[in-house]
Short mmCIF file of C-alpha atoms in Angstrom, two decimals:
data_model
loop_
_atom_site.label_atom_id
_atom_site.label_comp_id
_atom_site.label_asym_id
_atom_site.label_seq_id
_atom_site.Cartn_x
_atom_site.Cartn_y
_atom_site.Cartn_z
CA MET A 51 94.47 231.06 10.34
CA PRO A 52 92.47 229.12 9.80
CA GLU A 53 90.22 227.36 12.06
CA ARG A 54 91.89 224.41 14.34
CA ARG A 55 89.81 221.36 13.93
CA THR A 56 87.99 219.84 17.16
CA VAL A 57 87.68 216.04 18.18
CA ALA A 58 85.90 214.68 21.50
CA LEU A 59 86.13 210.94 22.43
CA VAL A 60 83.32 209.22 24.11
CA THR A 61 84.50 205.86 26.46
CA LEU A 62 82.72 202.78 26.59
CA GLY A 63 83.19 200.10 27.77
CA CYS A 64 86.47 199.17 31.01
CA ALA A 65 89.67 200.84 32.03
CA ARG A 66 91.81 199.59 28.99
CA ASN A 67 89.69 200.91 26.76
CA GLU A 68 90.06 204.75 28.32
CA VAL A 69 93.74 203.71 28.47
CA ASP A 70 93.39 203.54 24.90
CA SER A 71 91.46 206.63 24.67
CA GLU A 72 94.27 208.88 26.20
CA GLU A 73 96.47 207.31 23.47
CA LEU A 74 94.58 208.50 20.39
CA ALA A 75 94.03 211.93 22.41
CA GLY A 76 97.88 212.08 22.12
CA ARG A 77 98.09 211.28 19.09
CA LEU A 78 95.24 213.66 18.14
CA ALA A 79 96.69 216.47 20.37
CA ALA A 80 101.03 215.86 19.22
CA ASP A 81 99.40 216.77 15.48
CA GLY A 82 96.93 220.30 15.92
CA TRP A 83 93.63 218.48 16.97
CA ASP A 84 91.56 220.31 19.97
CA LEU A 85 90.62 217.95 22.45
CA VAL A 86 87.27 218.81 23.78
CA GLU A 87 84.86 217.12 25.99
CA ASP A 88 80.95 217.58 24.78
CA ALA A 89 80.20 215.58 21.63
CA SER A 90 78.41 218.64 20.24
CA ASP A 91 80.99 221.71 19.85
CA ALA A 92 83.12 218.60 18.02
CA ASP A 93 84.39 218.73 14.13
CA VAL A 94 84.49 214.85 14.71
CA ALA A 95 83.35 212.19 17.35
CA VAL A 96 84.87 209.60 17.81
CA VAL A 97 83.66 206.92 19.90
CA ASN A 98 85.11 204.26 22.07
CA THR A 99 83.17 200.79 21.77
CA CYS A 100 82.52 197.86 23.67
CA GLY A 101 82.09 194.32 22.24
CA PHE A 102 82.18 192.59 24.83
CA VAL A 103 78.36 191.16 25.53
CA GLU A 104 75.37 191.84 23.53
CA ALA A 105 74.80 194.87 26.15
CA ALA A 106 77.52 196.33 26.43
CA LYS A 107 76.96 196.71 21.63
CA LYS A 108 73.90 198.12 22.20
CA ASP A 109 75.23 200.84 24.40
CA SER A 110 77.74 201.06 21.64
CA VAL A 111 75.49 201.64 18.74
CA ASP A 112 72.81 203.65 20.78
CA ALA A 113 75.93 206.25 21.60
CA LEU A 114 77.51 206.55 18.13
CA LEU A 115 73.92 207.11 16.49
CA GLU A 116 73.47 209.66 19.47
CA ALA A 117 76.89 211.42 18.30
CA ASN A 118 75.12 211.06 15.55
CA ASP A 119 72.19 212.98 15.81
CA LEU A 120 74.53 216.21 16.72
CA LYS A 121 75.15 216.53 13.13
CA ASP A 122 71.71 218.09 12.55
CA HIS A 123 71.92 220.73 14.98
CA GLY A 124 75.68 221.37 15.95
CA ARG A 125 79.00 221.24 15.02
CA THR A 126 79.91 217.78 14.44
CA GLN A 127 80.63 217.35 11.01
CA ALA A 128 81.18 213.24 11.81
CA VAL A 129 81.25 210.59 13.89
CA VAL A 130 83.55 207.97 14.19
CA ALA A 131 83.58 204.23 15.78
CA VAL A 132 86.90 202.59 17.26
CA GLY A 133 87.81 200.25 20.25
CA CYS A 134 86.70 196.56 20.60
CA MET A 135 83.36 196.75 18.71
CA ALA A 136 85.43 198.42 15.94
CA GLU A 137 88.21 195.44 15.64
CA ARG A 138 85.13 192.97 15.49
CA TYR A 139 83.07 194.08 13.02
CA GLY A 140 85.55 196.17 10.98
CA LYS A 141 83.42 196.26 7.23
CA ASP A 142 79.96 194.38 8.45
CA LEU A 143 79.37 197.02 11.26
CA ALA A 144 79.93 199.86 8.72
CA GLU A 145 77.09 198.31 6.74
CA ALA A 146 75.01 197.17 9.73
CA LEU A 147 75.27 201.54 10.97
CA PRO A 148 75.67 203.50 8.43
CA GLU A 149 74.96 206.62 10.77
CA ALA A 150 78.65 206.21 11.59
CA ASP A 151 81.05 208.17 9.09
CA GLY A 152 84.12 205.60 9.92
CA VAL A 153 84.54 202.46 11.74
CA LEU A 154 88.49 202.62 12.27
CA GLY A 155 90.37 199.17 14.00
CA PHE A 156 93.09 198.85 15.70
CA ASP A 157 95.70 198.68 13.06
CA ASP A 158 94.74 202.55 11.82
CA TYR A 159 95.54 203.87 15.31
CA ALA A 160 98.75 204.81 14.84
CA ASP A 161 97.09 206.89 11.61
CA ILE A 162 94.24 207.64 13.49
CA SER A 163 94.65 211.81 12.50
CA ASP A 164 95.05 211.03 9.12
CA ARG A 165 91.66 209.47 9.09
CA LEU A 166 90.06 211.61 10.31
CA GLN A 167 91.05 214.37 8.50
CA THR A 168 90.27 212.24 5.60
CA ILE A 169 86.76 211.30 6.90
CA LEU A 170 86.13 215.01 7.63
CA ASN A 171 86.84 216.72 4.10
CA GLY A 172 84.03 213.98 2.86
CA GLY A 173 86.15 210.32 1.93
CA ILE A 174 85.64 207.14 2.44
CA HIS A 175 88.18 204.96 4.64
CA ALA A 176 87.74 201.31 3.45
CA SER A 177 86.48 199.59 7.41
CA HIS A 178 88.49 196.31 7.78
CA THR A 179 87.82 192.92 7.16
CA PRO A 180 87.52 191.31 10.32
CA ARG A 181 90.11 188.55 11.81
CA ASP A 182 91.24 187.11 14.59
CA ARG A 183 94.01 188.77 16.44
CA ARG A 184 95.68 185.64 17.65
CA LYS A 185 97.22 184.60 14.19
CA LEU A 186 99.02 187.66 13.86
CA LEU A 187 101.62 186.87 16.86
CA PRO A 188 103.59 183.94 17.15
CA ILE A 189 102.02 180.53 19.00
CA SER A 190 105.01 181.44 21.44
CA PRO A 191 105.13 183.53 23.87
CA ALA A 192 108.67 184.60 23.60
CA GLU A 193 108.98 185.28 20.57
CA ARG A 194 105.94 187.92 20.10
CA GLN A 195 107.96 190.85 21.89
CA ASP A 196 109.53 192.16 18.90
CA ALA A 197 106.59 191.58 16.56
CA ALA A 198 105.36 194.24 14.15
CA VAL A 199 101.29 194.33 15.14
CA ALA A 200 99.20 197.44 16.38
CA LEU A 201 99.18 196.78 19.62
CA PRO A 202 96.81 199.81 21.72
CA GLY A 203 98.72 200.82 24.56
CA HIS A 204 102.32 199.56 23.25
CA ALA A 205 103.07 201.44 19.90
CA GLN A 206 105.42 199.84 18.41
CA GLU A 207 107.12 203.27 16.46
CA ILE A 208 110.81 203.66 17.06
CA ALA A 209 111.70 207.13 16.16
CA PRO A 210 111.43 209.12 18.33
CA ALA A 211 108.02 211.34 19.44
CA PRO A 212 107.96 215.28 18.37
CA ALA A 213 110.41 217.69 20.05
CA ASP A 214 106.67 220.62 20.19
CA LEU A 215 104.75 218.05 22.08
CA PRO A 216 101.69 219.98 23.30
CA GLU A 217 101.28 220.95 27.59
CA GLY A 218 100.35 217.72 28.87
CA VAL A 219 100.93 215.65 26.40
CA ALA A 220 104.01 213.25 26.45
CA PRO A 221 105.33 209.86 25.26
CA VAL A 222 104.52 208.27 28.06
CA SER A 223 107.93 206.02 27.96
CA GLY A 224 110.43 206.69 25.90
CA PRO A 225 110.84 206.00 22.00
CA ARG A 226 108.91 203.15 22.17
CA ALA A 227 105.76 204.43 23.89
CA PRO A 228 102.90 205.95 22.37
CA LEU A 229 101.39 209.46 23.24
CA ARG A 230 99.41 209.84 26.20
CA ARG A 231 96.74 212.46 25.99
CA ARG A 232 95.31 212.57 29.79
CA LEU A 233 90.94 212.93 29.72
CA GLY A 234 89.60 213.91 32.85
CA THR A 235 91.30 215.59 36.27
CA SER A 236 90.56 211.86 38.77
CA PRO A 237 93.57 211.23 40.63
CA VAL A 238 93.50 207.62 39.63
CA ALA A 239 94.95 206.33 35.94
CA SER A 240 95.19 203.47 34.92
CA VAL A 241 97.95 201.93 32.88
CA LYS A 242 98.01 198.66 30.53
CA LEU A 243 99.94 195.82 31.57
CA ALA A 244 99.57 193.89 28.78
CA SER A 245 96.97 192.67 26.19
CA GLY A 246 95.38 190.31 25.38
CA CYS A 247 94.92 186.91 26.49
CA ASP A 248 96.18 182.73 25.97
CA ARG A 249 93.02 181.42 27.79
CA ARG A 250 90.30 180.15 26.06
CA CYS A 251 86.92 180.58 27.96
CA SER A 252 84.46 178.81 25.64
CA PHE A 253 81.83 182.07 26.51
CA CYS A 254 84.92 184.32 25.50
CA ALA A 255 85.31 186.38 22.78
CA ILE A 256 87.87 189.07 23.72
CA PRO A 257 91.43 187.27 22.38
CA SER A 258 89.90 187.02 18.70
CA PHE A 259 89.86 190.46 18.75
CA ARG A 260 92.92 191.21 21.39
CA GLY A 261 94.61 188.81 20.36
CA SER A 262 97.13 186.96 22.02
CA PHE A 263 99.28 188.06 25.25
CA ILE A 264 101.93 190.50 25.41
CA SER A 265 103.73 191.93 27.85
CA ARG A 266 104.60 195.94 28.04
CA ARG A 267 108.43 196.12 28.98
CA PRO A 268 108.37 196.94 33.02
CA SER A 269 110.64 200.54 31.92
CA ASP A 270 107.43 201.05 29.33
CA VAL A 271 105.17 200.35 32.33
CA LEU A 272 107.59 202.14 35.11
CA GLY A 273 107.94 205.04 32.46
CA GLU A 274 104.57 205.98 31.99
CA THR A 275 103.44 205.78 36.15
CA ARG A 276 106.19 208.27 36.24
CA TRP A 277 105.12 210.69 33.83
CA LEU A 278 100.75 210.25 35.43
CA ALA A 279 102.60 211.15 38.36
CA GLU A 280 103.63 214.46 37.29
CA GLN A 281 100.83 215.19 36.05
CA GLY A 282 99.50 214.52 39.60
CA VAL A 283 98.07 211.17 40.00
CA LYS A 284 98.54 209.72 43.62
CA GLU A 285 96.78 205.73 42.33
CA VAL A 286 98.06 203.56 39.38
CA MET A 287 95.62 200.74 37.97
CA LEU A 288 97.80 198.30 36.34
CA VAL A 289 95.07 196.68 33.51
CA SER A 290 94.72 193.79 31.59
CA GLU A 291 93.11 190.86 30.00
CA ASN A 292 94.44 188.24 32.61
CA ASN A 293 98.12 189.69 34.72
CA THR A 294 98.83 187.20 36.21
CA SER A 295 100.27 186.13 33.39
CA TYR A 296 102.42 188.96 33.03
CA GLY A 297 106.15 188.52 32.15
CA LYS A 298 105.80 184.85 30.47
CA ASP A 299 106.64 186.30 27.63
CA LEU A 300 109.83 188.59 28.69
CA GLY A 301 111.13 185.31 30.34
CA ASP A 302 109.92 185.50 33.81
CA ILE A 303 106.08 184.76 35.03
CA ARG A 304 107.50 186.33 38.01
CA LEU A 305 108.35 190.04 36.81
CA LEU A 306 105.18 191.30 38.33
CA GLU A 307 106.94 190.17 42.09
CA THR A 308 109.34 192.66 41.10
CA LEU A 309 107.52 195.37 38.98
CA LEU A 310 104.97 195.79 41.90
CA PRO A 311 107.53 197.49 44.14
CA GLU A 312 109.38 199.44 41.55
CA LEU A 313 106.37 200.87 40.92
CA ALA A 314 104.87 202.09 44.59
CA ASP A 315 108.82 203.51 44.91
CA VAL A 316 107.19 205.87 42.70
CA ASP A 317 107.71 210.02 43.91
CA GLY A 318 103.98 210.40 44.15
CA ILE A 319 102.22 207.91 43.42
CA GLU A 320 100.87 206.74 46.95
CA ARG A 321 98.84 203.68 45.92
CA ILE A 322 99.44 200.50 42.80
CA ARG A 323 96.14 198.63 42.80
CA VAL A 324 96.02 195.75 40.21
CA SER A 325 93.00 194.24 38.65
CA TYR A 326 92.24 190.55 36.10
CA LEU A 327 93.27 188.63 38.01
CA GLN A 328 93.00 184.56 37.38
CA PRO A 329 92.78 182.62 40.65
CA ALA A 330 94.37 179.30 38.59
CA GLU A 331 97.71 181.66 37.99
CA MET A 332 97.74 183.44 41.60
CA ARG A 333 101.00 182.28 43.27
CA PRO A 334 102.28 181.95 46.55
CA GLY A 335 104.85 185.10 45.73
CA LEU A 336 102.54 187.01 43.97
CA ILE A 337 99.64 187.30 47.29
CA ASP A 338 102.69 187.95 49.47
CA VAL A 339 103.82 190.98 47.66
CA LEU A 340 99.44 192.64 47.07
CA THR A 341 99.72 191.71 51.09
CA SER A 342 102.45 192.93 52.43
CA THR A 343 103.80 195.74 49.78
CA PRO A 344 103.31 199.21 51.53
CA LYS A 345 101.86 201.30 48.94
CA VAL A 346 100.30 198.45 47.02
CA ALA A 347 96.28 198.45 47.72
CA PRO A 348 96.10 194.17 49.19
CA TYR A 349 93.11 193.95 46.37
CA PHE A 350 92.05 190.94 44.92
CA ASP A 351 89.54 191.50 41.69
CA LEU A 352 89.56 187.62 40.80
CA SER A 353 88.19 186.44 38.04
CA PHE A 354 85.81 183.06 39.33
CA GLN A 355 83.55 182.92 37.07
CA HIS A 356 81.56 180.31 38.47
CA SER A 357 82.32 177.67 41.54
CA ALA A 358 80.36 174.45 39.97
CA PRO A 359 82.93 172.51 38.96
CA GLY A 360 81.16 170.91 35.73
CA VAL A 361 80.27 174.92 35.08
CA LEU A 362 83.75 175.01 35.54
CA ARG A 363 84.48 172.76 33.26
CA ALA A 364 82.19 173.50 30.21
CA MET A 365 83.25 176.75 30.47
CA ARG A 366 87.57 176.07 30.01
CA ARG A 367 88.22 176.30 33.44
CA PHE A 368 89.93 175.52 36.43
CA GLY A 369 88.85 175.39 39.63
CA ASP A 370 85.45 174.79 42.34
CA THR A 371 84.17 176.59 45.56
CA ASP A 372 86.59 174.78 48.32
CA ARG A 373 89.52 175.06 45.91
CA PHE A 374 88.20 179.05 45.46
CA LEU A 375 87.37 179.43 48.97
CA GLU A 376 90.89 178.10 50.31
CA LEU A 377 92.35 180.70 48.32
CA LEU A 378 90.56 183.27 50.06
CA ASP A 379 91.81 181.88 53.36
CA THR A 380 94.98 182.41 52.34
CA ILE A 381 94.79 186.22 50.76
CA ARG A 382 92.98 186.86 54.58
CA GLY A 383 95.53 185.26 56.80
CA LYS A 384 98.37 187.67 55.41
CA SER A 385 95.66 190.55 55.10
CA PRO A 386 92.25 190.26 57.16
CA GLN A 387 91.15 193.77 55.77
CA ALA A 388 91.90 192.40 52.17
CA GLY A 389 90.27 192.83 49.56
CA ALA A 390 88.06 190.88 47.10
CA ARG A 391 85.80 191.39 44.05
CA SER A 392 84.04 188.92 41.32
CA ASN A 393 82.09 188.50 38.21
CA PHE A 394 79.41 185.93 37.62
CA ILE A 395 78.03 184.46 34.56
CA VAL A 396 74.29 181.96 35.59
CA GLY A 397 72.54 180.42 32.62
CA PHE A 398 75.59 178.65 31.16
CA PRO A 399 74.49 175.99 28.83
CA GLY A 400 74.03 172.49 30.83
CA GLU A 401 73.68 174.57 34.88
CA THR A 402 71.76 172.34 36.72
CA GLU A 403 69.66 173.53 40.24
CA ALA A 404 72.79 171.65 41.82
CA ASP A 405 74.91 174.02 40.84
CA LEU A 406 73.73 177.20 41.30
CA ALA A 407 73.17 176.02 44.95
CA GLU A 408 76.94 174.80 44.61
CA LEU A 409 77.64 178.91 43.71
CA GLU A 410 75.49 180.68 46.37
CA ARG A 411 77.32 178.20 48.37
CA PHE A 412 80.47 179.94 47.24
CA LEU A 413 79.63 183.67 47.27
CA THR A 414 77.61 183.17 50.94
CA GLY A 415 81.05 181.91 52.55
CA ALA A 416 83.79 183.95 50.38
CA ARG A 417 82.35 187.45 51.73
CA LEU A 418 83.54 189.68 48.71
CA ASP A 419 83.10 193.13 48.76
CA ALA A 420 81.76 193.61 44.93
CA ILE A 421 79.90 190.98 43.30
CA GLY A 422 79.09 191.38 38.91
CA VAL A 423 76.93 188.70 37.88
CA PHE A 424 75.79 187.80 33.89
CA GLY A 425 73.62 186.47 31.92
CA TYR A 426 74.77 183.87 30.03
CA SER A 427 74.54 184.60 26.33
CA ASP A 428 76.14 183.42 23.08
CA GLU A 429 78.47 185.54 22.17
CA GLU A 430 79.58 185.12 18.27
CA GLY A 431 82.56 183.35 17.23
CA THR A 432 82.80 181.04 20.54
CA GLU A 433 82.42 177.50 21.35
CA ALA A 434 79.44 177.69 23.78
CA VAL A 435 77.30 178.54 21.12
CA GLY A 436 77.61 174.98 20.35
CA TYR A 437 76.92 173.82 23.38
CA GLU A 438 74.15 171.34 24.36
CA ASN A 439 71.47 171.95 27.08
CA LYS A 440 70.72 175.40 26.46
CA LEU A 441 68.73 177.03 28.78
CA ASP A 442 65.04 179.30 27.68
CA ALA A 443 65.16 183.02 28.56
CA ASP A 444 63.57 183.17 30.94
CA VAL A 445 65.27 180.79 33.17
CA ILE A 446 68.62 182.52 33.29
CA ALA A 447 66.77 185.97 33.39
CA GLU A 448 65.03 184.15 37.17
CA ARG A 449 68.30 183.47 37.69
CA LEU A 450 70.15 186.33 37.09
CA ALA A 451 67.36 187.97 38.79
CA HIS A 452 67.75 185.64 41.70
CA ILE A 453 71.93 185.73 42.53
CA SER A 454 71.71 189.73 41.29
CA GLN A 455 69.78 189.58 44.91
CA LEU A 456 71.28 187.98 46.80
CA ALA A 457 75.12 189.65 45.62
CA GLU A 458 73.74 193.19 47.12
CA GLU A 459 73.03 191.32 50.46
CA LEU A 460 76.14 189.65 50.45
CA THR A 461 78.37 193.47 49.88
CA SER A 462 76.10 195.05 51.59
CA GLN A 463 76.22 192.51 54.39
CA ARG A 464 80.23 192.61 53.75
CA ALA A 465 80.20 196.64 53.46
CA GLU A 466 78.77 195.76 56.98
CA GLU A 467 81.59 194.05 58.31
CA ARG A 468 83.81 197.04 57.94
CA VAL A 469 82.52 199.20 60.15
CA GLY A 470 85.02 200.16 62.79
CA GLU A 471 88.05 199.15 60.16
CA THR A 472 90.74 202.04 59.55
CA LEU A 473 90.23 202.99 56.30
CA GLN A 474 93.23 204.76 54.09
CA VAL A 475 90.92 206.19 51.73
CA LEU A 476 92.26 208.61 48.63
CA VAL A 477 89.64 211.34 48.36
CA GLU A 478 88.51 211.16 44.75
CA SER A 479 85.83 213.77 44.63
CA VAL A 480 83.90 216.54 46.16
CA GLU A 481 80.45 216.90 45.04
CA SER A 482 77.25 219.43 45.66
CA GLU A 483 74.56 218.01 47.27
CA GLU A 484 71.35 219.67 48.80
CA ASP A 485 72.54 219.09 51.56
CA GLY A 486 76.07 220.98 51.02
CA PRO A 487 79.65 219.68 49.42
CA VAL A 488 79.80 215.80 50.18
CA ALA A 489 83.79 214.41 49.76
CA VAL A 490 83.61 210.77 48.04
CA GLY A 491 86.43 208.52 48.36
CA ARG A 492 87.97 205.09 47.55
CA ALA A 493 89.25 202.64 50.14
CA ALA A 494 92.28 200.28 49.47
CA HIS A 495 89.64 197.38 48.73
CA GLN A 496 87.60 199.11 46.25
CA ALA A 497 88.51 200.01 42.71
CA PRO A 498 86.81 202.79 40.37
CA GLU A 499 83.84 202.60 38.51
CA THR A 500 83.27 198.37 40.03
CA ASP A 501 83.21 198.54 43.08
CA GLY A 502 81.51 201.07 46.34
CA GLN A 503 83.12 203.58 47.83
CA VAL A 504 83.48 206.26 50.94
CA VAL A 505 81.04 209.36 51.91
CA PHE A 506 83.13 211.20 54.32
CA THR A 507 81.07 212.52 56.89
CA ALA A 508 82.49 215.82 56.98
CA ARG A 509 84.37 217.45 54.09
CA GLU A 510 86.98 220.35 55.85
CA GLY A 511 90.51 219.54 54.50
CA LEU A 512 89.12 216.54 52.25
CA VAL A 513 90.72 217.76 48.65
CA PRO A 514 90.75 215.45 46.29
CA GLY A 515 94.16 213.05 45.08
CA ARG A 516 94.81 213.55 49.56
CA MET A 517 95.36 210.10 51.05
CA VAL A 518 93.89 210.32 54.05
CA GLU A 519 93.59 207.73 57.64
CA ALA A 520 89.64 207.30 58.06
CA LYS A 521 87.20 205.03 60.47
CA ALA A 522 84.64 203.28 59.02
CA VAL A 523 81.52 204.58 61.31
CA GLY A 524 79.13 203.22 59.35
CA THR A 525 77.10 201.73 55.94
CA GLU A 526 75.11 203.15 52.89
CA GLY A 527 74.46 199.87 51.03
CA VAL A 528 78.16 198.69 49.43
CA ASP A 529 79.24 202.49 50.53
CA LEU A 530 81.21 203.10 53.46
CA VAL A 531 80.26 206.58 56.03
CA ALA A 532 83.63 207.77 57.08
CA GLU A 533 85.20 210.13 59.84
CA HIS A 534 87.99 211.51 59.27
CA HIS A 535 90.60 210.80 61.99
CA GLU A 536 91.62 214.26 62.66
CA LEU A 537 88.82 216.17 62.22
CA ALA A 538 87.40 213.38 64.88
CA GLU A 539 90.31 213.98 67.22
CA ALA A 540 89.91 217.65 66.87
CA ALA A 541 86.78 217.23 67.86
CA ARG A 542 87.63 214.95 71.32
#
């Protein structure tokens, strides 16, 4: 019997990339590849790259070079780039980085097994010429659902999946769905709600390589969630470039409000979390569902980006400090313990000291649980590249350091405000440290990777995947220290 082919998937970037990697893993497993965790144990190392900002692109290049080094002293025979950076730059990336044996775009995902086999055999698969993927879909959202365009996480093939799928691989939502294979054992998993974006923020290149906005059908999302529950997943995080637009191409902009209670009713699921919300698109009905539906986390990942009106207009965004604070007040009026987080860009072209002070005013009043801060950098293909009044790099760095320090102080203060709160915590891991095992989880206001976590004072009775009630008794920066209620009662 010939030795089985092995492949490792290295994933960088956001949760959307993680979903795409699990689709690729499902396709490869269904075609007979063995999936391994360590790239040094794989015939082919597939690096799912991020192409968002310069720092992320550098990390992707570093990961490709690191994987390439394995070819000199390991089993690895080929290194292949996929994901956003590969899609965005195509043959240009292949020419600039000859260490990559292949650069595959989204159109290659349906044939990923054949592509990797060709490369493994020493063949060459021509890298694609980058193109604006927004132009591949109809302008009218209502006409996009049946378009024959490759959309990671939305596979359009109509033929049924193979009947003899390996264990742990499933067509996650019927005959239209991609295959998916989990790459970890976390009780939390992401589900793609939609892909692409119709917004035209002047600093963002994502729509050009992810395409225009297109929703997944509710039945597909429900089917995938049920399959994940069967795999032991307890929390599902809905991801896309813009979840507040979900359903607009299906004829119902309020479809998310209908879908969330259905997802929460899936057997085995303990919590549904929604990410990537646009403040300008928040609806009273959506706020009501997010703050009042059992098992739906009152969690608001709001894309503010800035709060000074002039900067927001230059970004082609809407709102201002007072309107954003009013939105947060409305949310907390319905759910006082609701979580809120956001990302911000400082040093945008034309940003003044007064604009920065306005952002500080917002951050100080917003009481956000998590704050991400980025310094502006030109992204090719975006409108802002051509803006005048660019700030010097040292000014941007100074403002980035200042706002980052303020963000750290404010989020630590917000964590301290939560001391005494009763939390519903999903235990995610039991980790070994010098002083013994420590149980770690996340409360409703904390999303994986981007936010803080809950560290328990004791681990007895706590296992990954268990949802427990706990009381916040202290803080460690943005993290909360909590006491498991059952243990506290037993000690009394």
